[in-house]
Amino acid sequence: MSELVTGEAVALELRPAKLPSRALAVLLDLVVVGVAYMAVTIGLAIATASLDEAAQMAVSIASFILVLVGAPIAVETLSHGRSLGKMACGLRVVRDDGGPIRFRHALVRGAVGVVEILMTFGVVACIASLVSARGRRLGDVFAGTLVVRERVPAARTGFVPPPPPWMSGRFSGLDLSAVPDGLWLAIRQYLTRMQQLDPQVGAAMAGRLAADLAARTGAPVPQGVPSAAYLAAVLQERQAREAQRAFGQGGAAGGQVPGGAGAATEVPYGFAPVQSGGVGAYGASVALEKGAVSPSVPPVPTAPGAEQGAAVRDGVSGDRPAGGFAPPA
């Protein structure tokens, strides 16, 4: 894994391509370009049969430069670093900062590649790739580029617990356009790992994330809403909006429960609206997982009709599975 730093000081973790995959991609590209060059050469030989020897030599040199040098440069420029061989092997050429390459990068790579690949049969390129820490050949070094893997094994992602039903649709009118991607990623990572955190640390983290999210949206956290439930509800709202934009489906964001948003009177998942705000309530919820509530953290009061939620906290499974916010039995 290689860490690249973008112009915005964001660290990117990319997988540099190894020598075997790069060699296979270059071989496929050379086969395609070689076939095209032979076809062009035969066609030009027939078309220029009536010309003198000097004219035929000039045409041959021009076809060599255009097909063997110009064509790969044009393909990499137009495809932003993906030639036919690289697409087949799941590779891409990117800049040192992780951005897409431009014409000047492809030009330098192609010009140096004539020497280190075509004229030396790839020996120089192989040696340079083996010596380089990130597997770069000389063309990559001079152009400031890197060949990375696009197709990587899918990592196991944690389960993001859904918010309680009494939170569904509560933030449908929230403006999420000013929330950066980095904050969404931090919220998602926190929700997937919150049950692994220390109660006090998790409560403080939820409070900070909720405050940052409220500052970006311009709307404060509603009174009596736990921070973790607030984060889960807003994240679900964003996912619902993205799904609606992608698939063109209507319906309220975040999903609806029977009786409409906010109409549910029971409070499953071990959550209930609280009087004093979010961080302490979530801390009490996490403390219940450990079997005891800290004296400094008040217990979570339940709303009327929350018998089933209390049953979940007491270890009774009920008719629905736990949503991630309830303490395990």
mmCIF file of C-alpha atoms in Angstrom:
data_model
loop_
_atom_site.group_PDB
_atom_site.id
_atom_site.type_symbol
_atom_site.label_atom_id
_atom_site.label_comp_id
_atom_site.label_asym_id
_atom_site.label_seq_id
_atom_site.Cartn_x
_atom_site.Cartn_y
_atom_site.Cartn_z
ATOM 1 C CA MET A 1 0.000 0.000 0.000
ATOM 2 C CA SER A 2 1.389 3.407 -1.005
ATOM 3 C CA GLU A 3 0.326 6.685 0.555
ATOM 4 C CA LEU A 4 0.042 9.632 -1.827
ATOM 5 C CA VAL A 5 -0.651 13.186 -0.677
ATOM 6 C CA THR A 6 -2.902 15.329 -2.856
ATOM 7 C CA GLY A 7 -2.668 19.077 -3.323
ATOM 8 C CA GLU A 8 -5.301 19.484 -0.600
ATOM 9 C CA ALA A 9 -3.066 17.573 1.863
ATOM 10 C CA VAL A 10 -5.323 14.510 1.740
ATOM 11 C CA ALA A 11 -3.524 11.178 2.092
ATOM 12 C CA LEU A 12 -4.560 8.554 -0.461
ATOM 13 C CA GLU A 13 -3.834 4.872 -0.039
ATOM 14 C CA LEU A 14 -3.227 3.342 -3.474
ATOM 15 C CA ARG A 15 -1.819 0.003 -4.491
ATOM 16 C CA PRO A 16 1.110 0.380 -6.919
ATOM 17 C CA ALA A 17 1.053 -2.145 -9.731
ATOM 18 C CA LYS A 18 3.621 -4.904 -9.505
ATOM 19 C CA LEU A 19 6.057 -5.801 -12.254
ATOM 20 C CA PRO A 20 4.277 -8.959 -13.549
ATOM 21 C CA SER A 21 0.958 -7.172 -14.077
ATOM 22 C CA ARG A 22 2.668 -4.192 -15.684
ATOM 23 C CA ALA A 23 4.704 -6.444 -17.966
ATOM 24 C CA LEU A 24 1.552 -8.279 -19.041
ATOM 25 C CA ALA A 25 -0.202 -4.963 -19.753
ATOM 26 C CA VAL A 26 2.749 -3.722 -21.827
ATOM 27 C CA LEU A 27 2.855 -7.023 -23.723
ATOM 28 C CA LEU A 28 -0.832 -6.757 -24.597
ATOM 29 C CA ASP A 29 -0.353 -3.156 -25.711
ATOM 30 C CA LEU A 30 2.634 -4.118 -27.873
ATOM 31 C CA VAL A 31 0.672 -6.923 -29.517
ATOM 32 C CA VAL A 32 -2.206 -4.579 -30.385
ATOM 33 C CA VAL A 33 0.124 -1.806 -31.577
ATOM 34 C CA GLY A 34 2.258 -4.294 -33.524
ATOM 35 C CA VAL A 35 -0.740 -5.674 -35.389
ATOM 36 C CA ALA A 36 -1.928 -2.155 -36.173
ATOM 37 C CA TYR A 37 1.559 -1.150 -37.320
ATOM 38 C CA MET A 38 1.843 -4.144 -39.653
ATOM 39 C CA ALA A 39 -1.550 -3.383 -41.176
ATOM 40 C CA VAL A 40 -0.636 0.264 -41.701
ATOM 41 C CA THR A 41 2.761 -0.652 -43.120
ATOM 42 C CA ILE A 42 1.263 -3.051 -45.666
ATOM 43 C CA GLY A 43 -1.335 -0.502 -46.684
ATOM 44 C CA LEU A 44 1.245 2.265 -47.073
ATOM 45 C CA ALA A 45 3.582 -0.026 -49.021
ATOM 46 C CA ILE A 46 0.838 -0.686 -51.543
ATOM 47 C CA ALA A 47 -0.195 2.972 -51.685
ATOM 48 C CA THR A 48 3.371 4.318 -52.088
ATOM 49 C CA ALA A 49 4.655 1.720 -54.531
ATOM 50 C CA SER A 50 4.981 4.345 -57.255
ATOM 51 C CA LEU A 51 7.068 6.735 -55.096
ATOM 52 C CA ASP A 52 10.843 6.838 -54.983
ATOM 53 C CA GLU A 53 12.888 5.214 -52.234
ATOM 54 C CA ALA A 54 13.393 8.421 -50.197
ATOM 55 C CA ALA A 55 9.658 9.120 -50.105
ATOM 56 C CA GLN A 56 8.920 5.558 -49.032
ATOM 57 C CA MET A 57 11.497 5.856 -46.247
ATOM 58 C CA ALA A 58 9.941 9.100 -45.015
ATOM 59 C CA VAL A 59 6.493 7.526 -45.012
ATOM 60 C CA SER A 60 7.830 4.512 -43.099
ATOM 61 C CA ILE A 61 9.411 6.718 -40.405
ATOM 62 C CA ALA A 62 6.242 8.782 -40.105
ATOM 63 C CA SER A 63 4.094 5.664 -39.725
ATOM 64 C CA PHE A 64 6.476 4.311 -37.075
ATOM 65 C CA ILE A 65 6.254 7.503 -35.028
ATOM 66 C CA LEU A 66 2.494 7.877 -35.406
ATOM 67 C CA VAL A 67 1.522 4.271 -34.724
ATOM 68 C CA LEU A 68 4.126 3.031 -32.240
ATOM 69 C CA VAL A 69 4.614 6.315 -30.364
ATOM 70 C CA GLY A 70 1.740 8.676 -31.105
ATOM 71 C CA ALA A 71 -1.107 6.159 -30.814
ATOM 72 C CA PRO A 72 -0.227 4.978 -27.256
ATOM 73 C CA ILE A 73 0.205 8.605 -26.143
ATOM 74 C CA ALA A 74 -3.196 9.543 -27.582
ATOM 75 C CA VAL A 75 -4.898 6.527 -26.002
ATOM 76 C CA GLU A 76 -3.450 7.210 -22.540
ATOM 77 C CA THR A 77 -4.366 10.894 -22.781
ATOM 78 C CA LEU A 78 -7.953 10.326 -23.884
ATOM 79 C CA SER A 79 -8.558 7.476 -21.441
ATOM 80 C CA HIS A 80 -6.793 9.230 -18.529
ATOM 81 C CA GLY A 81 -4.115 6.594 -18.140
ATOM 82 C CA ARG A 82 -5.884 3.420 -19.243
ATOM 83 C CA SER A 83 -4.534 1.716 -22.344
ATOM 84 C CA LEU A 84 -6.031 -1.517 -23.644
ATOM 85 C CA GLY A 85 -3.511 -3.640 -21.784
ATOM 86 C CA LYS A 86 -3.969 -1.695 -18.569
ATOM 87 C CA MET A 87 -7.753 -1.983 -18.785
ATOM 88 C CA ALA A 88 -7.425 -5.745 -19.228
ATOM 89 C CA CYS A 89 -5.133 -5.999 -16.191
ATOM 90 C CA GLY A 90 -7.038 -3.505 -14.046
ATOM 91 C CA LEU A 91 -4.293 -0.862 -13.989
ATOM 92 C CA ARG A 92 -4.249 2.902 -14.438
ATOM 93 C CA VAL A 93 -1.590 5.602 -14.733
ATOM 94 C CA VAL A 94 -2.064 8.466 -12.261
ATOM 95 C CA ARG A 95 -0.033 11.476 -11.207
ATOM 96 C CA ASP A 96 2.100 11.453 -8.083
ATOM 97 C CA ASP A 97 -0.711 13.216 -6.233
ATOM 98 C CA GLY A 98 -3.281 10.632 -7.365
ATOM 99 C CA GLY A 99 -4.943 12.805 -10.045
ATOM 100 C CA PRO A 100 -5.541 11.843 -13.690
ATOM 101 C CA ILE A 101 -2.694 12.306 -16.129
ATOM 102 C CA ARG A 102 -2.694 14.841 -18.937
ATOM 103 C CA PHE A 103 -1.081 15.053 -22.348
ATOM 104 C CA ARG A 104 2.328 16.141 -21.063
ATOM 105 C CA HIS A 105 2.522 13.151 -18.725
ATOM 106 C CA ALA A 106 1.585 10.713 -21.483
ATOM 107 C CA LEU A 107 4.032 12.411 -23.875
ATOM 108 C CA VAL A 108 6.983 12.037 -21.509
ATOM 109 C CA ARG A 109 6.075 8.426 -20.705
ATOM 110 C CA GLY A 110 5.733 7.574 -24.391
ATOM 111 C CA ALA A 111 8.962 9.314 -25.438
ATOM 112 C CA VAL A 112 11.033 7.649 -22.712
ATOM 113 C CA GLY A 113 9.247 4.357 -23.351
ATOM 114 C CA VAL A 114 10.639 4.251 -26.890
ATOM 115 C CA VAL A 115 14.124 3.939 -25.406
ATOM 116 C CA GLU A 116 13.522 1.820 -22.323
ATOM 117 C CA ILE A 117 10.891 -0.521 -23.823
ATOM 118 C CA LEU A 118 11.130 -0.634 -27.617
ATOM 119 C CA MET A 119 14.882 -0.172 -28.161
ATOM 120 C CA THR A 120 16.048 -2.249 -25.178
ATOM 121 C CA PHE A 121 13.216 -4.817 -25.331
ATOM 122 C CA GLY A 122 12.024 -3.743 -21.885
ATOM 123 C CA VAL A 123 15.248 -4.582 -20.033
ATOM 124 C CA VAL A 124 15.809 -1.037 -18.784
ATOM 125 C CA ALA A 125 12.166 -0.708 -17.743
ATOM 126 C CA CYS A 126 12.283 -3.969 -15.770
ATOM 127 C CA ILE A 127 15.467 -2.987 -13.949
ATOM 128 C CA ALA A 128 14.091 0.459 -13.096
ATOM 129 C CA SER A 129 10.836 -1.058 -11.808
ATOM 130 C CA LEU A 130 12.693 -3.526 -9.609
ATOM 131 C CA VAL A 131 14.901 -0.802 -8.142
ATOM 132 C CA SER A 132 12.068 1.673 -7.536
ATOM 133 C CA ALA A 133 10.199 1.406 -4.237
ATOM 134 C CA ARG A 134 6.863 1.920 -6.001
ATOM 135 C CA GLY A 135 7.689 -0.033 -9.160
ATOM 136 C CA ARG A 136 8.137 3.002 -11.412
ATOM 137 C CA ARG A 137 10.047 2.871 -14.656
ATOM 138 C CA LEU A 138 12.117 5.792 -15.972
ATOM 139 C CA GLY A 139 9.186 7.199 -17.919
ATOM 140 C CA ASP A 140 7.150 7.385 -14.704
ATOM 141 C CA VAL A 141 9.999 9.065 -12.840
ATOM 142 C CA PHE A 142 10.474 11.784 -15.476
ATOM 143 C CA ALA A 143 6.730 12.296 -15.984
ATOM 144 C CA GLY A 144 5.861 12.266 -12.294
ATOM 145 C CA THR A 145 3.386 9.403 -12.642
ATOM 146 C CA LEU A 146 2.611 6.081 -11.020
ATOM 147 C CA VAL A 147 0.842 2.943 -12.244
ATOM 148 C CA VAL A 148 -1.699 1.747 -9.676
ATOM 149 C CA ARG A 149 -4.158 -1.112 -9.410
ATOM 150 C CA GLU A 150 -7.802 -0.228 -9.965
ATOM 151 C CA ARG A 151 -9.270 -3.637 -9.177
ATOM 152 C CA VAL A 152 -8.385 -4.544 -5.604
ATOM 153 C CA PRO A 153 -9.982 -7.114 -3.318
ATOM 154 C CA ALA A 154 -13.082 -5.702 -1.702
ATOM 155 C CA ALA A 155 -12.475 -4.910 1.924
ATOM 156 C CA ARG A 156 -14.944 -6.020 4.543
ATOM 157 C CA THR A 157 -16.950 -3.007 5.637
ATOM 158 C CA GLY A 158 -18.580 -2.704 9.008
ATOM 159 C CA PHE A 159 -22.326 -2.679 9.463
ATOM 160 C CA VAL A 160 -23.787 0.796 9.898
ATOM 161 C CA PRO A 161 -26.667 0.505 12.382
ATOM 162 C CA PRO A 162 -29.902 2.179 11.273
ATOM 163 C CA PRO A 163 -31.432 4.904 13.427
ATOM 164 C CA PRO A 164 -34.454 4.177 15.646
ATOM 165 C CA PRO A 165 -37.792 4.330 13.795
ATOM 166 C CA TRP A 166 -38.861 7.413 15.760
ATOM 167 C CA MET A 167 -35.997 9.244 13.999
ATOM 168 C CA SER A 168 -37.043 8.248 10.464
ATOM 169 C CA GLY A 169 -37.791 11.202 8.223
ATOM 170 C CA ARG A 170 -37.010 13.718 10.945
ATOM 171 C CA PHE A 171 -34.173 15.328 8.978
ATOM 172 C CA SER A 172 -35.706 15.237 5.502
ATOM 173 C CA GLY A 173 -35.488 19.029 5.196
ATOM 174 C CA LEU A 174 -31.853 19.291 6.283
ATOM 175 C CA ASP A 175 -29.369 20.940 3.878
ATOM 176 C CA LEU A 176 -26.454 18.516 3.463
ATOM 177 C CA SER A 177 -24.693 20.242 0.568
ATOM 178 C CA ALA A 178 -22.005 21.853 2.765
ATOM 179 C CA VAL A 179 -20.964 18.635 4.545
ATOM 180 C CA PRO A 180 -17.562 17.490 3.211
ATOM 181 C CA ASP A 181 -16.843 13.901 2.255
ATOM 182 C CA GLY A 182 -14.247 13.612 5.005
ATOM 183 C CA LEU A 183 -16.852 14.253 7.681
ATOM 184 C CA TRP A 184 -19.223 11.675 6.166
ATOM 185 C CA LEU A 185 -16.394 9.144 6.204
ATOM 186 C CA ALA A 186 -15.600 9.912 9.848
ATOM 187 C CA ILE A 187 -19.264 9.520 10.809
ATOM 188 C CA ARG A 188 -19.545 6.207 8.987
ATOM 189 C CA GLN A 189 -16.377 4.853 10.569
ATOM 190 C CA TYR A 190 -17.557 5.899 14.011
ATOM 191 C CA LEU A 191 -20.969 4.246 13.601
ATOM 192 C CA THR A 192 -19.423 0.979 12.426
ATOM 193 C CA ARG A 193 -17.007 0.841 15.376
ATOM 194 C CA MET A 194 -18.865 2.614 18.169
ATOM 195 C CA GLN A 195 -19.567 -0.594 20.098
ATOM 196 C CA GLN A 196 -15.824 -1.303 20.219
ATOM 197 C CA LEU A 197 -15.009 2.040 21.855
ATOM 198 C CA ASP A 198 -14.781 2.918 25.509
ATOM 199 C CA PRO A 199 -18.098 4.456 26.635
ATOM 200 C CA GLN A 200 -16.648 7.836 27.569
ATOM 201 C CA VAL A 201 -14.457 8.021 24.480
ATOM 202 C CA GLY A 202 -17.340 7.009 22.221
ATOM 203 C CA ALA A 203 -19.689 9.533 23.821
ATOM 204 C CA ALA A 204 -17.195 12.361 23.429
ATOM 205 C CA MET A 205 -16.506 11.385 19.815
ATOM 206 C CA ALA A 206 -20.210 11.263 19.008
ATOM 207 C CA GLY A 207 -20.673 14.694 20.531
ATOM 208 C CA ARG A 208 -17.852 16.201 18.486
ATOM 209 C CA LEU A 209 -19.072 14.658 15.246
ATOM 210 C CA ALA A 210 -22.626 15.770 15.927
ATOM 211 C CA ALA A 211 -21.440 19.318 16.643
ATOM 212 C CA ASP A 212 -19.390 19.400 13.429
ATOM 213 C CA LEU A 213 -22.302 18.057 11.409
ATOM 214 C CA ALA A 214 -24.709 20.560 12.944
ATOM 215 C CA ALA A 215 -22.308 23.398 12.163
ATOM 216 C CA ARG A 216 -22.065 22.297 8.520
ATOM 217 C CA THR A 217 -25.810 21.936 8.080
ATOM 218 C CA GLY A 218 -26.635 25.184 9.882
ATOM 219 C CA ALA A 219 -29.214 23.488 12.114
ATOM 220 C CA PRO A 220 -28.509 22.541 15.749
ATOM 221 C CA VAL A 221 -28.943 19.035 17.058
ATOM 222 C CA PRO A 222 -32.591 18.688 18.158
ATOM 223 C CA GLN A 223 -33.137 18.760 21.894
ATOM 224 C CA GLY A 224 -33.480 15.299 23.380
ATOM 225 C CA VAL A 225 -31.861 13.464 20.431
ATOM 226 C CA PRO A 226 -28.814 11.321 21.333
ATOM 227 C CA SER A 227 -25.718 12.165 19.327
ATOM 228 C CA ALA A 228 -25.216 8.649 17.945
ATOM 229 C CA ALA A 229 -28.841 8.386 16.846
ATOM 230 C CA TYR A 230 -28.618 11.850 15.281
ATOM 231 C CA LEU A 231 -25.537 10.841 13.279
ATOM 232 C CA ALA A 232 -27.156 7.598 12.119
ATOM 233 C CA ALA A 233 -30.357 9.375 11.084
ATOM 234 C CA VAL A 234 -28.573 12.069 9.079
ATOM 235 C CA LEU A 235 -26.307 9.506 7.424
ATOM 236 C CA GLN A 236 -29.350 7.445 6.437
ATOM 237 C CA GLU A 237 -30.968 10.601 5.048
ATOM 238 C CA ARG A 238 -27.909 11.230 2.860
ATOM 239 C CA GLN A 239 -27.875 7.646 1.611
ATOM 240 C CA ALA A 240 -31.566 7.847 0.778
ATOM 241 C CA ARG A 241 -31.042 11.039 -1.216
ATOM 242 C CA GLU A 242 -28.157 9.508 -3.153
ATOM 243 C CA ALA A 243 -30.267 6.437 -3.938
ATOM 244 C CA GLN A 244 -33.108 8.657 -5.086
ATOM 245 C CA ARG A 245 -30.794 10.599 -7.390
ATOM 246 C CA ALA A 246 -29.212 7.413 -8.739
ATOM 247 C CA PHE A 247 -32.384 5.428 -9.375
ATOM 248 C CA GLY A 248 -34.960 8.212 -9.672
ATOM 249 C CA GLN A 249 -37.199 6.673 -7.045
ATOM 250 C CA GLY A 250 -39.545 8.805 -5.018
ATOM 251 C CA GLY A 251 -40.464 8.438 -1.408
ATOM 252 C CA ALA A 252 -39.325 10.082 1.720
ATOM 253 C CA ALA A 253 -35.648 9.996 2.519
ATOM 254 C CA GLY A 254 -34.522 7.640 5.159
ATOM 255 C CA GLY A 255 -37.488 5.310 4.742
ATOM 256 C CA GLN A 256 -40.882 5.458 6.357
ATOM 257 C CA VAL A 257 -42.369 3.475 9.180
ATOM 258 C CA PRO A 258 -46.009 2.619 9.550
ATOM 259 C CA GLY A 259 -47.936 5.629 10.694
ATOM 260 C CA GLY A 260 -45.529 8.146 9.137
ATOM 261 C CA ALA A 261 -42.268 9.715 10.297
ATOM 262 C CA GLY A 262 -42.243 10.331 13.990
ATOM 263 C CA ALA A 263 -45.598 8.617 14.533
ATOM 264 C CA ALA A 264 -44.185 5.529 16.194
ATOM 265 C CA THR A 265 -44.814 5.565 19.904
ATOM 266 C CA GLU A 266 -42.563 2.684 20.839
ATOM 267 C CA VAL A 267 -38.817 3.110 21.058
ATOM 268 C CA PRO A 268 -36.942 -0.040 19.988
ATOM 269 C CA TYR A 269 -33.194 -0.574 19.817
ATOM 270 C CA GLY A 270 -32.728 0.503 23.449
ATOM 271 C CA PHE A 271 -32.942 4.221 22.556
ATOM 272 C CA ALA A 272 -35.356 6.822 23.820
ATOM 273 C CA PRO A 273 -35.517 10.604 23.579
ATOM 274 C CA VAL A 274 -33.751 12.186 26.518
ATOM 275 C CA GLN A 275 -34.137 15.463 28.337
ATOM 276 C CA SER A 276 -30.514 16.477 28.637
ATOM 277 C CA GLY A 277 -29.142 15.934 25.109
ATOM 278 C CA GLY A 278 -27.042 13.534 23.165
ATOM 279 C CA VAL A 279 -23.628 12.698 24.496
ATOM 280 C CA GLY A 280 -24.626 11.577 27.983
ATOM 281 C CA ALA A 281 -27.501 9.518 26.653
ATOM 282 C CA TYR A 282 -25.289 7.645 24.263
ATOM 283 C CA GLY A 283 -22.709 7.136 26.984
ATOM 284 C CA ALA A 284 -25.384 5.515 29.132
ATOM 285 C CA SER A 285 -26.450 3.303 26.257
ATOM 286 C CA VAL A 286 -22.899 2.076 25.749
ATOM 287 C CA ALA A 287 -22.396 1.648 29.482
ATOM 288 C CA LEU A 288 -25.372 -0.702 29.547
ATOM 289 C CA GLU A 289 -23.405 -2.976 27.246
ATOM 290 C CA LYS A 290 -20.829 -3.413 29.973
ATOM 291 C CA GLY A 291 -23.512 -4.375 32.511
ATOM 292 C CA ALA A 292 -23.380 -1.288 34.701
ATOM 293 C CA VAL A 293 -24.092 2.409 34.325
ATOM 294 C CA SER A 294 -21.451 4.822 35.522
ATOM 295 C CA PRO A 295 -22.646 7.102 38.341
ATOM 296 C CA SER A 296 -21.609 10.128 36.276
ATOM 297 C CA VAL A 297 -23.805 9.128 33.343
ATOM 298 C CA PRO A 298 -27.575 9.203 33.866
ATOM 299 C CA PRO A 299 -29.586 6.208 32.645
ATOM 300 C CA VAL A 300 -31.675 6.515 29.523
ATOM 301 C CA PRO A 301 -35.314 7.277 30.347
ATOM 302 C CA THR A 302 -37.848 5.567 28.158
ATOM 303 C CA ALA A 303 -40.775 7.202 26.471
ATOM 304 C CA PRO A 304 -44.377 6.069 27.047
ATOM 305 C CA GLY A 305 -45.122 2.857 25.219
ATOM 306 C CA ALA A 306 -41.479 1.776 25.183
ATOM 307 C CA GLU A 307 -42.023 -1.598 26.825
ATOM 308 C CA GLN A 308 -40.641 -3.443 23.834
ATOM 309 C CA GLY A 309 -37.522 -1.277 23.825
ATOM 310 C CA ALA A 310 -37.062 -2.036 27.503
ATOM 311 C CA ALA A 311 -37.441 -5.718 26.718
ATOM 312 C CA VAL A 312 -34.602 -5.435 24.229
ATOM 313 C CA ARG A 313 -32.407 -3.842 26.860
ATOM 314 C CA ASP A 314 -33.287 -6.587 29.311
ATOM 315 C CA GLY A 315 -32.172 -9.244 26.862
ATOM 316 C CA VAL A 316 -35.514 -10.158 25.277
ATOM 317 C CA SER A 317 -35.090 -10.337 21.528
ATOM 318 C CA GLY A 318 -38.618 -9.294 20.502
ATOM 319 C CA ASP A 319 -39.932 -9.543 16.972
ATOM 320 C CA ARG A 320 -37.237 -7.462 15.267
ATOM 321 C CA PRO A 321 -33.423 -7.761 15.243
ATOM 322 C CA ALA A 322 -31.220 -5.337 17.085
ATOM 323 C CA GLY A 323 -30.273 -2.297 15.056
ATOM 324 C CA GLY A 324 -26.812 -1.775 16.507
ATOM 325 C CA PHE A 325 -27.767 0.794 19.135
ATOM 326 C CA ALA A 326 -29.187 -1.679 21.669
ATOM 327 C CA PRO A 327 -26.854 -3.308 24.203
ATOM 328 C CA PRO A 328 -26.299 -6.992 23.506
ATOM 329 C CA ALA A 329 -27.927 -9.597 25.733
#
